[in-house]
Structures are given as structure tokens and as C-alpha cells.
PDB file of C-alpha atoms in Angstrom:
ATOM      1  CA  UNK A 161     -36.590  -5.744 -27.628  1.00 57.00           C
ATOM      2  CA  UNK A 162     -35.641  -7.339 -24.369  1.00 65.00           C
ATOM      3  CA  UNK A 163     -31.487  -8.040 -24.378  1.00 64.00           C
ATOM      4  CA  UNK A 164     -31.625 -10.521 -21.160  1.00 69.00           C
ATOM      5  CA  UNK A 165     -29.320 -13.351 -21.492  1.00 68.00           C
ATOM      6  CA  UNK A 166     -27.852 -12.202 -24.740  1.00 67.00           C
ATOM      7  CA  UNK A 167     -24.416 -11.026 -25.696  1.00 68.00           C
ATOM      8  CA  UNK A 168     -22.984 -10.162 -28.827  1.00 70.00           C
ATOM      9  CA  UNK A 169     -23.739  -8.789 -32.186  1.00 71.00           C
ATOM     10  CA  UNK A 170     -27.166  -8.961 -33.372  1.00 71.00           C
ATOM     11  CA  UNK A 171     -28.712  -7.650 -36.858  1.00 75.00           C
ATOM     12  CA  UNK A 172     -31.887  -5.447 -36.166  1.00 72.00           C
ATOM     13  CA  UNK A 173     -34.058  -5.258 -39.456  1.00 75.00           C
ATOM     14  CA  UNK A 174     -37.047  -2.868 -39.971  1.00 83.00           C
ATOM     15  CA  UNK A 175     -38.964  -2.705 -42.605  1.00 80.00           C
ATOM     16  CA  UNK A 176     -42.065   0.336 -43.401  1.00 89.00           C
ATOM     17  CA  UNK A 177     -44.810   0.085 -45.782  1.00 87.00           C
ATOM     18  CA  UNK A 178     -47.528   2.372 -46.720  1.00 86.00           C
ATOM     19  CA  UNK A 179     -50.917   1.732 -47.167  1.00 83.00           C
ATOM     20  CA  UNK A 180     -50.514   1.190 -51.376  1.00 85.00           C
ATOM     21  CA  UNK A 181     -47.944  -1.508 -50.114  1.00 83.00           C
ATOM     22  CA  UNK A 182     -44.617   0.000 -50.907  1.00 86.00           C
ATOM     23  CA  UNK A 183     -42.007  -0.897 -48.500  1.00 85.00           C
ATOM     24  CA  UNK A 184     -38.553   0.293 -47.479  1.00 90.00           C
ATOM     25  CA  UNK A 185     -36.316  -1.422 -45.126  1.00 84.00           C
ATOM     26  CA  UNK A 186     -33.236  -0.434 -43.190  1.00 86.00           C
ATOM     27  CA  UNK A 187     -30.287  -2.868 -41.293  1.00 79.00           C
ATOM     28  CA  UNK A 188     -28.280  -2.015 -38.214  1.00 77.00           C
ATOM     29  CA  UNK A 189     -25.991  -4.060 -36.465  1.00 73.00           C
ATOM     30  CA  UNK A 190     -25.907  -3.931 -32.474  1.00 70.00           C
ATOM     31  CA  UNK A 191     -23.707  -5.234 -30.010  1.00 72.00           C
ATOM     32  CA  UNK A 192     -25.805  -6.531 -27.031  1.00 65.00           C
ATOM     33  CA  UNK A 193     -23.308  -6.747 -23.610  1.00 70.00           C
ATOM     34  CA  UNK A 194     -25.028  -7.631 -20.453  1.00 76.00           C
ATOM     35  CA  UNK A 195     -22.212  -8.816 -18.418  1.00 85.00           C
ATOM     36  CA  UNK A 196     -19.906  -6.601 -15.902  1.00 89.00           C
ATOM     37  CA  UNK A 197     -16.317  -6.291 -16.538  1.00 93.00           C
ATOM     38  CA  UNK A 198     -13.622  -8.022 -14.144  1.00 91.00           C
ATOM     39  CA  UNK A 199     -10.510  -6.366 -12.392  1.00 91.00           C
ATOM     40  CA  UNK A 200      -8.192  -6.176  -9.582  1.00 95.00           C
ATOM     41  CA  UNK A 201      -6.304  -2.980  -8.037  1.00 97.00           C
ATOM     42  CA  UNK A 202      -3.173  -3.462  -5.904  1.00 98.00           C
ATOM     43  CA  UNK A 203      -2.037  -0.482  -3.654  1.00 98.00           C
ATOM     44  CA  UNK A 204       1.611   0.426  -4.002  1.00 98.00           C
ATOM     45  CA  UNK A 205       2.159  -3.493  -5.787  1.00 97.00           C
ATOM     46  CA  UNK A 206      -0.054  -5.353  -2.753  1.00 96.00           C
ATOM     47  CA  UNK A 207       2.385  -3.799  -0.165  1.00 97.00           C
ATOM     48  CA  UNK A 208       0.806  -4.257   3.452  1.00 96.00           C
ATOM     49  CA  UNK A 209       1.765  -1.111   4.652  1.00 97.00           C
ATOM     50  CA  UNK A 210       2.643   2.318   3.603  1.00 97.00           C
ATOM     51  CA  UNK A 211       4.200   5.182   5.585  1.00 96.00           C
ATOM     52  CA  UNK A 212       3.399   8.006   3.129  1.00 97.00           C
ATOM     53  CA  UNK A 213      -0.151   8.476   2.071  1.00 97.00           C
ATOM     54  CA  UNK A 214       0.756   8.986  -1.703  1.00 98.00           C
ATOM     55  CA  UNK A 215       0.474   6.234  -3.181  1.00 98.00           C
ATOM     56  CA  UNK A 216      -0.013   4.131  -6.841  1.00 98.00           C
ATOM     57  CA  UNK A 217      -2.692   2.303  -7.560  1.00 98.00           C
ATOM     58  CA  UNK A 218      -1.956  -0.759 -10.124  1.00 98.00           C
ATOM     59  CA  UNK A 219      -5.228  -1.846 -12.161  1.00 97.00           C
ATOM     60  CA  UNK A 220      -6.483  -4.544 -14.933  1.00 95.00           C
ATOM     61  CA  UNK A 221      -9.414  -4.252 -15.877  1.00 94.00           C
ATOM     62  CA  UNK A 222     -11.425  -6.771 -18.595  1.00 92.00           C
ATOM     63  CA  UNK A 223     -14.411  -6.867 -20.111  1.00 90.00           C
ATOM     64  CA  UNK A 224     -15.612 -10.372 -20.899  1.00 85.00           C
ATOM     65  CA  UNK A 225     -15.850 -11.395 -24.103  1.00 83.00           C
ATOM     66  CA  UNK A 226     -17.740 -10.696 -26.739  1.00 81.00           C
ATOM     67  CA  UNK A 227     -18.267  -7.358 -24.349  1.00 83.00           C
ATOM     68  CA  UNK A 228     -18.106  -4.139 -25.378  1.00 87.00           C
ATOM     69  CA  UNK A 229     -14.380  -2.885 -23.815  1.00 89.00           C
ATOM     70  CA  UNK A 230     -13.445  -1.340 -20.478  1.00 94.00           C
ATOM     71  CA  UNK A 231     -13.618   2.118 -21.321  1.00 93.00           C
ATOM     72  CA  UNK A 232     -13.781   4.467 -17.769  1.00 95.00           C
ATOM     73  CA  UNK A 233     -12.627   4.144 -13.983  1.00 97.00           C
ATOM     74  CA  UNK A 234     -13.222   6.280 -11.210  1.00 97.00           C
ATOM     75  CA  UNK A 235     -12.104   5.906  -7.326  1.00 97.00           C
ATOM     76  CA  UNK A 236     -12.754   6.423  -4.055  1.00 97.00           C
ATOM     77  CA  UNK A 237     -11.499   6.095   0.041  1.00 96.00           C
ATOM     78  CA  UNK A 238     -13.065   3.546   1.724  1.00 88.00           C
ATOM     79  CA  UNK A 239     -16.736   3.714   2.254  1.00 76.00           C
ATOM     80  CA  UNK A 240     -17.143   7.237   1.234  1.00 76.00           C
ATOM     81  CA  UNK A 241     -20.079   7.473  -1.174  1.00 82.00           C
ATOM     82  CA  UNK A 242     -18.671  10.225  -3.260  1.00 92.00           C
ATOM     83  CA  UNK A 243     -16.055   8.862  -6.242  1.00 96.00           C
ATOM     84  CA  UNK A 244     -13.678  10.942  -8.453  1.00 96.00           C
ATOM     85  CA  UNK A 245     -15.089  11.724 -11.875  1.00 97.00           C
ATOM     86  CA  UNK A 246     -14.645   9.006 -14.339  1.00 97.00           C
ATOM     87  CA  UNK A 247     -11.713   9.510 -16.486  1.00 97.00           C
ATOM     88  CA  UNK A 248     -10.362   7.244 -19.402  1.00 97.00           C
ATOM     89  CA  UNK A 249      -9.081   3.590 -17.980  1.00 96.00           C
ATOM     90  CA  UNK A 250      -5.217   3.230 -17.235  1.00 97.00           C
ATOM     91  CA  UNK A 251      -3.120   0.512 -15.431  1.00 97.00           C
ATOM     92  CA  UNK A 252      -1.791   2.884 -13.040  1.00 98.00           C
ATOM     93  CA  UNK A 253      -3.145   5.993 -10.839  1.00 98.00           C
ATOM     94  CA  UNK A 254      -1.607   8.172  -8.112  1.00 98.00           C
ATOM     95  CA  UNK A 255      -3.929   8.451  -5.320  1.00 98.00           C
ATOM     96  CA  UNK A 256      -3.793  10.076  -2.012  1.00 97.00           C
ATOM     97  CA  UNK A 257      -4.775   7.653   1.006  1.00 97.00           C
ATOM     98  CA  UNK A 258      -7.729   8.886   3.428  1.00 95.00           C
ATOM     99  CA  UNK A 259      -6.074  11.080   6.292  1.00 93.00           C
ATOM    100  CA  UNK A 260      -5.191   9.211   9.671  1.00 95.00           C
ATOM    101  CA  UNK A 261      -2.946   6.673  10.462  1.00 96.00           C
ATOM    102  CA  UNK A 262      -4.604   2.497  10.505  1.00 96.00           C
ATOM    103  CA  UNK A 263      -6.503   0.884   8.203  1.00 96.00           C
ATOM    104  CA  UNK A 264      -7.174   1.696   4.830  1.00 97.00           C
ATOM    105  CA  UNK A 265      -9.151   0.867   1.740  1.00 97.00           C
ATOM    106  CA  UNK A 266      -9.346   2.119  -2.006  1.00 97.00           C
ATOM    107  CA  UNK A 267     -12.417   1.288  -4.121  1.00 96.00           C
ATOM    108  CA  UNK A 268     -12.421   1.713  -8.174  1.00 96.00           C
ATOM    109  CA  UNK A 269     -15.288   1.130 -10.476  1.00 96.00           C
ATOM    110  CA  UNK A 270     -14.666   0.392 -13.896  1.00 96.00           C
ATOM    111  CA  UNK A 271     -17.387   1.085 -16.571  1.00 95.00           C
ATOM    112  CA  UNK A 272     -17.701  -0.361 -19.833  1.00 92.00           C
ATOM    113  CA  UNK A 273     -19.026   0.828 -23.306  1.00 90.00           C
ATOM    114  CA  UNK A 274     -22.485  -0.453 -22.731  1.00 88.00           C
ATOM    115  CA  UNK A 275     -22.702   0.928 -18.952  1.00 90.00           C
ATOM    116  CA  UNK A 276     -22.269  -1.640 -17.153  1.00 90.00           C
ATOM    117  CA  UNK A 277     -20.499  -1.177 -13.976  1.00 93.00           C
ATOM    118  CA  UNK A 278     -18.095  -3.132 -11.529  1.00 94.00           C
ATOM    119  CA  UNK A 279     -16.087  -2.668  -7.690  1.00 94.00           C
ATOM    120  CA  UNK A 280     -13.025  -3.948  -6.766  1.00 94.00           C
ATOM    121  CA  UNK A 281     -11.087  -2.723  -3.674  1.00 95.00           C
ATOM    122  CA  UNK A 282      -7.989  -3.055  -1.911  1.00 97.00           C
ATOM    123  CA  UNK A 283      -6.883  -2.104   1.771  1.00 97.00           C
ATOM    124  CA  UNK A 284      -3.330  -1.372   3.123  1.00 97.00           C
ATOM    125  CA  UNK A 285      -2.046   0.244   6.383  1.00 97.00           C
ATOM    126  CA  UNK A 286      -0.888   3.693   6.574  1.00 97.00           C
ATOM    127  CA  UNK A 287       1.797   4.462   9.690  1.00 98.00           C
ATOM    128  CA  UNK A 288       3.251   7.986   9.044  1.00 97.00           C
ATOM    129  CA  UNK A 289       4.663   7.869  12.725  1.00 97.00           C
ATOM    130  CA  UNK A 290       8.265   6.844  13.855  1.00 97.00           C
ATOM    131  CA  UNK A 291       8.510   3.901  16.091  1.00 98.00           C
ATOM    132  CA  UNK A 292      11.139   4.838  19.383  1.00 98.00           C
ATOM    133  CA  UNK A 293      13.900   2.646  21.354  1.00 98.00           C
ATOM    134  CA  UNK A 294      15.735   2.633  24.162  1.00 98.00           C
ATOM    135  CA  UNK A 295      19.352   0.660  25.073  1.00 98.00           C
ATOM    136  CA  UNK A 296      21.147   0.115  28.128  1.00 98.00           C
ATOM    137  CA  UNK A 297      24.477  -1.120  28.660  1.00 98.00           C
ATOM    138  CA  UNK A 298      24.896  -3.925  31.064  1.00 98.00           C
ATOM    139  CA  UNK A 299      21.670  -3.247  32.900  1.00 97.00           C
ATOM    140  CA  UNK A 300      22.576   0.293  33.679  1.00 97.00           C
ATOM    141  CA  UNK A 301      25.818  -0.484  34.975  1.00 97.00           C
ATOM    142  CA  UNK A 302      27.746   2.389  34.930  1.00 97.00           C
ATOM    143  CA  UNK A 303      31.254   0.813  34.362  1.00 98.00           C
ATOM    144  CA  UNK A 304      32.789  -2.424  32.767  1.00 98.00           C
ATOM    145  CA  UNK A 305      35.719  -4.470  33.022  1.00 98.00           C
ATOM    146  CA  UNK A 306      35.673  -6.032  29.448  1.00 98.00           C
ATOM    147  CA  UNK A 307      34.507  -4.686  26.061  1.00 98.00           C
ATOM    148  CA  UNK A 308      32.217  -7.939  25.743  1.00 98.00           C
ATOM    149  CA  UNK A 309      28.768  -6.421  27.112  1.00 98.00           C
ATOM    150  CA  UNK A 310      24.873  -7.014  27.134  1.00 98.00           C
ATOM    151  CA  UNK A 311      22.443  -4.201  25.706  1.00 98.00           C
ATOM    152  CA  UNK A 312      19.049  -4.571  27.006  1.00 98.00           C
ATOM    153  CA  UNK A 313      16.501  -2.901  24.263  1.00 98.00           C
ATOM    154  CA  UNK A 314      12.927  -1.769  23.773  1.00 98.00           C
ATOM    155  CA  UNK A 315      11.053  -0.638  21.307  1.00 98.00           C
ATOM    156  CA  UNK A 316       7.500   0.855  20.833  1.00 97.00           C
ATOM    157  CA  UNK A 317       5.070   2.019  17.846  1.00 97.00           C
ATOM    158  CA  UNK A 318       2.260   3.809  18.399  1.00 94.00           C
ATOM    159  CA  UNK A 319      -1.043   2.515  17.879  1.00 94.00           C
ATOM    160  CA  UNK A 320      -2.117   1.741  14.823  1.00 94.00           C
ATOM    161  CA  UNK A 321       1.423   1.695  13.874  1.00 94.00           C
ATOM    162  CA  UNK A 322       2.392  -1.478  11.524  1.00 96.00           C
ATOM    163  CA  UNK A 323       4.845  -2.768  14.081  1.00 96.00           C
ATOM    164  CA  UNK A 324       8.822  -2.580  15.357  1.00 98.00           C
ATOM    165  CA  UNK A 325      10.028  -5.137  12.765  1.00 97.00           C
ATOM    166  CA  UNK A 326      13.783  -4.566  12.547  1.00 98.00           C
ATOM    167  CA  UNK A 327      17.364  -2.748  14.710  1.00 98.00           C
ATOM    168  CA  UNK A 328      20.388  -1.753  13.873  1.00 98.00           C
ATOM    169  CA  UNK A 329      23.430  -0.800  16.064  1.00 98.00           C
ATOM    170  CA  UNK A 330      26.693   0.886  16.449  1.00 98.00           C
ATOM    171  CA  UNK A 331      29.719   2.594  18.977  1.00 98.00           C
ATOM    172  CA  UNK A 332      29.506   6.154  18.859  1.00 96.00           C
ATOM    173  CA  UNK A 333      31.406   7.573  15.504  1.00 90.00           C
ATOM    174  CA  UNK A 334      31.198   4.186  13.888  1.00 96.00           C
ATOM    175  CA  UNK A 335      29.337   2.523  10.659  1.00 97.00           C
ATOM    176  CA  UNK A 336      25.864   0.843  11.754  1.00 98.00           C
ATOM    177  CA  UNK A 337      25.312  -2.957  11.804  1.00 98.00           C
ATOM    178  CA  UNK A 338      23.592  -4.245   9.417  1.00 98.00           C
ATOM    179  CA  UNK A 339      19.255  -4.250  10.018  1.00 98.00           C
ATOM    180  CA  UNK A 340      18.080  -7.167  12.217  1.00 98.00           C
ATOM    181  CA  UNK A 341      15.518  -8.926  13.333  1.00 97.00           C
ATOM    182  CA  UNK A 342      14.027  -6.490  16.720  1.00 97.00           C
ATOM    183  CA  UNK A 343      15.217  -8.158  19.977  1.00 97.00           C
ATOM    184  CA  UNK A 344      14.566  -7.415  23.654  1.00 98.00           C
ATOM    185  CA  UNK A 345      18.639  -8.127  24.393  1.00 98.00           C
ATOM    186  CA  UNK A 346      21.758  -8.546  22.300  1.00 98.00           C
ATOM    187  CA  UNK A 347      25.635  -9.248  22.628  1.00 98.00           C
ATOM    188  CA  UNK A 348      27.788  -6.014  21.717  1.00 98.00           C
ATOM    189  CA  UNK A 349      31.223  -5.080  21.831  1.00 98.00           C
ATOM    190  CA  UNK A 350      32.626  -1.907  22.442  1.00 98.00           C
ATOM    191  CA  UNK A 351      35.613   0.212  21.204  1.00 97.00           C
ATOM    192  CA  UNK A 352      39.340  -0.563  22.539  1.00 96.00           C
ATOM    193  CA  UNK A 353      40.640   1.313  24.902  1.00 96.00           C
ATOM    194  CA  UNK A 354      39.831   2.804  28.137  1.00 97.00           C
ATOM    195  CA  UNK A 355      37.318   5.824  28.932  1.00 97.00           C
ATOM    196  CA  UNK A 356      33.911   6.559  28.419  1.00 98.00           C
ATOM    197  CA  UNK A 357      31.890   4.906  25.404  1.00 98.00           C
ATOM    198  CA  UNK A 358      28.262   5.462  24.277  1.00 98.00           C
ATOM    199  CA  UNK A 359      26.215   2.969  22.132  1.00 98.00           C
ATOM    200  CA  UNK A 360      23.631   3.751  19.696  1.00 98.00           C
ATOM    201  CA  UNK A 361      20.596   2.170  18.479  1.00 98.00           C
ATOM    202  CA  UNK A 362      18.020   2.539  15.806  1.00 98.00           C
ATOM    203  CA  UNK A 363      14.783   0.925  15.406  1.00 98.00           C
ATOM    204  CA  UNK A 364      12.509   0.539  12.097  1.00 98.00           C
ATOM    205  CA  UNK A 365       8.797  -0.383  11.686  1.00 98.00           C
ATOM    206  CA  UNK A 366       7.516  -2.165   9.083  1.00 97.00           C
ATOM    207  CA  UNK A 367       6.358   0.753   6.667  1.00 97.00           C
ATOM    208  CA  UNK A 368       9.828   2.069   6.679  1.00 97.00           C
ATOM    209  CA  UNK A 369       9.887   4.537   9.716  1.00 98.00           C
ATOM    210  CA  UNK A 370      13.388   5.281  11.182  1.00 98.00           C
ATOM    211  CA  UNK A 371      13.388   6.145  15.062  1.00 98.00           C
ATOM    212  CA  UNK A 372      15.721   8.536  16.329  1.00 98.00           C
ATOM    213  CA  UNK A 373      18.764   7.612  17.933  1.00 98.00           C
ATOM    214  CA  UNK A 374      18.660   6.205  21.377  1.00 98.00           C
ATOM    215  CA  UNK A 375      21.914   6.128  23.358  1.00 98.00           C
ATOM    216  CA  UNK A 376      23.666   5.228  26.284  1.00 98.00           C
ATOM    217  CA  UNK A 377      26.918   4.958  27.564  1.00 98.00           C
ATOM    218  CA  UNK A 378      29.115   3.047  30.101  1.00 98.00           C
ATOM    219  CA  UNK A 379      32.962   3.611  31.290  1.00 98.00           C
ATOM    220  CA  UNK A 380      35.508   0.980  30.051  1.00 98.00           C
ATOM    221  CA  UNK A 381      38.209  -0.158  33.041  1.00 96.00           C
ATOM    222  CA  UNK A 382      40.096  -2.979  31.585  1.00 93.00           C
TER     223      UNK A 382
END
């Protein structure tokens, strides 16, 4: 019985006679699906970039109807050949990225009752590595006559990082700024009163990463 280009249920009938002409006859009912189910899968909720290599994998997964029901899903890293062993079909899944920082990609198959078989991917970055800054004060300028002063910044991460995206800054023993936009220069001011005082600045990428503290410090003479 060739199936091609039909879908649903179908009533098979068989009937056996003997040679004096008796007869017996038995019904099944079959459901015929032909077609491939249809999904997406979203890595950590379509995020761009990740800096930890855990990560959840969101899934839908439908089988067209009158099909037979998504019923399995397996996984695997980019174009590796060798998948996960199918296990029952869920929305979610914790998955561990490929090792490396850059580009990444997730493939799942989803398998219906009847067999048939579909791929979906999706890709995301992964930068595990802190971005780093520097500050000066006044273009190195090792004293100042008002508190009013210009820091010169820079700020670096290391290919394939996902990018410097955002700063933050504060006087020594104070509360940080608020995160903003990365910038080559900005206007700060410093503590009151005379004597030494040391700035501090932060920079984050856009997975998340958190440089270390970059510093430097001038002498107020008001």
C-alpha cells in the first residue's frame, strides 16, 4: 500500500477465503502521517550573547495536523554529527554550549510518532572573558586646580569577545555612577578638599562581563 500524498486515518479491510469459499474478514484503522513536524528553539530566550556556557534551550515543537504528535527531541553543538539520545519532548532543556569563546550554534531534531524527522537551530555568542579599561585624569596631569576634570578612557575585549558596551564610574570610597553608554572621554568631578584623589572605572561587555577596576589619581590644589 503506497501512503504518498496521504494523511490521516484510513480503514484497511482484509478479507480470506478458502478454497470451499468460506471467508473471514478483519478491520484496522491506520493513521497515515507523511509530513515533518515544525519548531523553533531559542537559546537562553533569543539572547545574542552569553557569558556562561550553561545555558536553556526554549522549544515548540508541532506536528501538523491530522499528524501523528511530536513525541521525541534530541540535540546537538553545531555541526557535530553525533546528537544526544532522544528523550521525551519538553519546552525547555539545559544544555552546555560547545567549548571556546565566538560563535555558536545548537541544533535539535524533533521526531514524531510515525518517524518522521525535523532540524531547527539557533546560534548565540559565547564571551566567558572580561573586557579591561584604563582612565586618566586630565591627560596624565599630575595635579589640578579645580575639582571639574576630564577622564580620558579606553576599553578593550578580546577577540571574539561580544563587545565593550557600557562604564560606570566613581571617587575612590564612593557609590558607582550609574552604567553608561562606553565613551572614549567624559566630564568628572572629584571629592572636596585638597590632597591626593584617585578615580575608578569599570567597564562591561555585552554578555555581562565586569572588568576589574582601573584607577588613577591626580593631586587637588585649589
Amino acid at each position: 500500500w503506497d501512503t504518498t500524498g496521504l494523511a490521516g486515518s484510513y480503514a484497511l479491510r482484509a478479507v480470506l477465503a478458502d478454497g470451499a469459499g468460506n471467508t473471514t474478514a478483519s478491520t484496522i484503522t491506520i493513521r497515515v502521517d507523511n509530513a515533518a513536524p515544525t519548531g523553533t528553539v531559542a537559546i537562553d530566550a533569543g539572547a545574542a550573547v552569553a557569558r556562561n556556557p550553561a545555558v536553556t534551550l526554549a522549544l515548540s515543537a508541532v506536528d501538523p495536523a491530522p499528524g501523528s504528535g511530536v513525541r521525541q527531541m534530541r540535540f546537538t553543538n553545531g555541526g557535530a554529527t553525533t546528537w544526544s539520545a532522544w528523550e521525551p519532548v519538553a519546552t525547555t532543556k539545559a544544555w552546555s554550549l560547545a567549548a571556546g569563546d565566538g560563535a555558536k550554534t545548537v541544533a535539535v531534531q524533533v521526531k514524531d510518532a510515525a518517524g518522521n524527522v525535523a532540524t531547527f537551530r539557533d546560534g548565540i555568542r559565547l564571551d566567558t572573558v572580561k573586557p579591561s579599561g584604563t582612565v586618566t585624569i586630565d591627560q596624565g596631569a599630575t595635579t589640578t586646580a579645580s575639582r571639574a576634570v576630564t577622564l580620558t578612557l579606553t576599553a578593550t575585549d578580546p577577540t571574539p569577545g561580544s563587545g565593550v558596551a557600557a562604564m560606570r564610574i566613581r571617587n575612590a570610597g564612593g557609590t558607582w555612577s550609574a552604567w553608561q553608554p562606553v565613551a572614549t572621554s567624559a566630564p568628572w568631578t572629584l571629592t572636596a578638599g585638597a590632597g591626593g584623589k584617585r578615580v575608578d572605572v569599570q567597564v562591561r561587555d555585552k554578555a555581562g562581563n565586569v572588568s576589574a577596576v582601573a584607577s588613577d589619581s591626580i593631586t587637588f590644589e585649589p
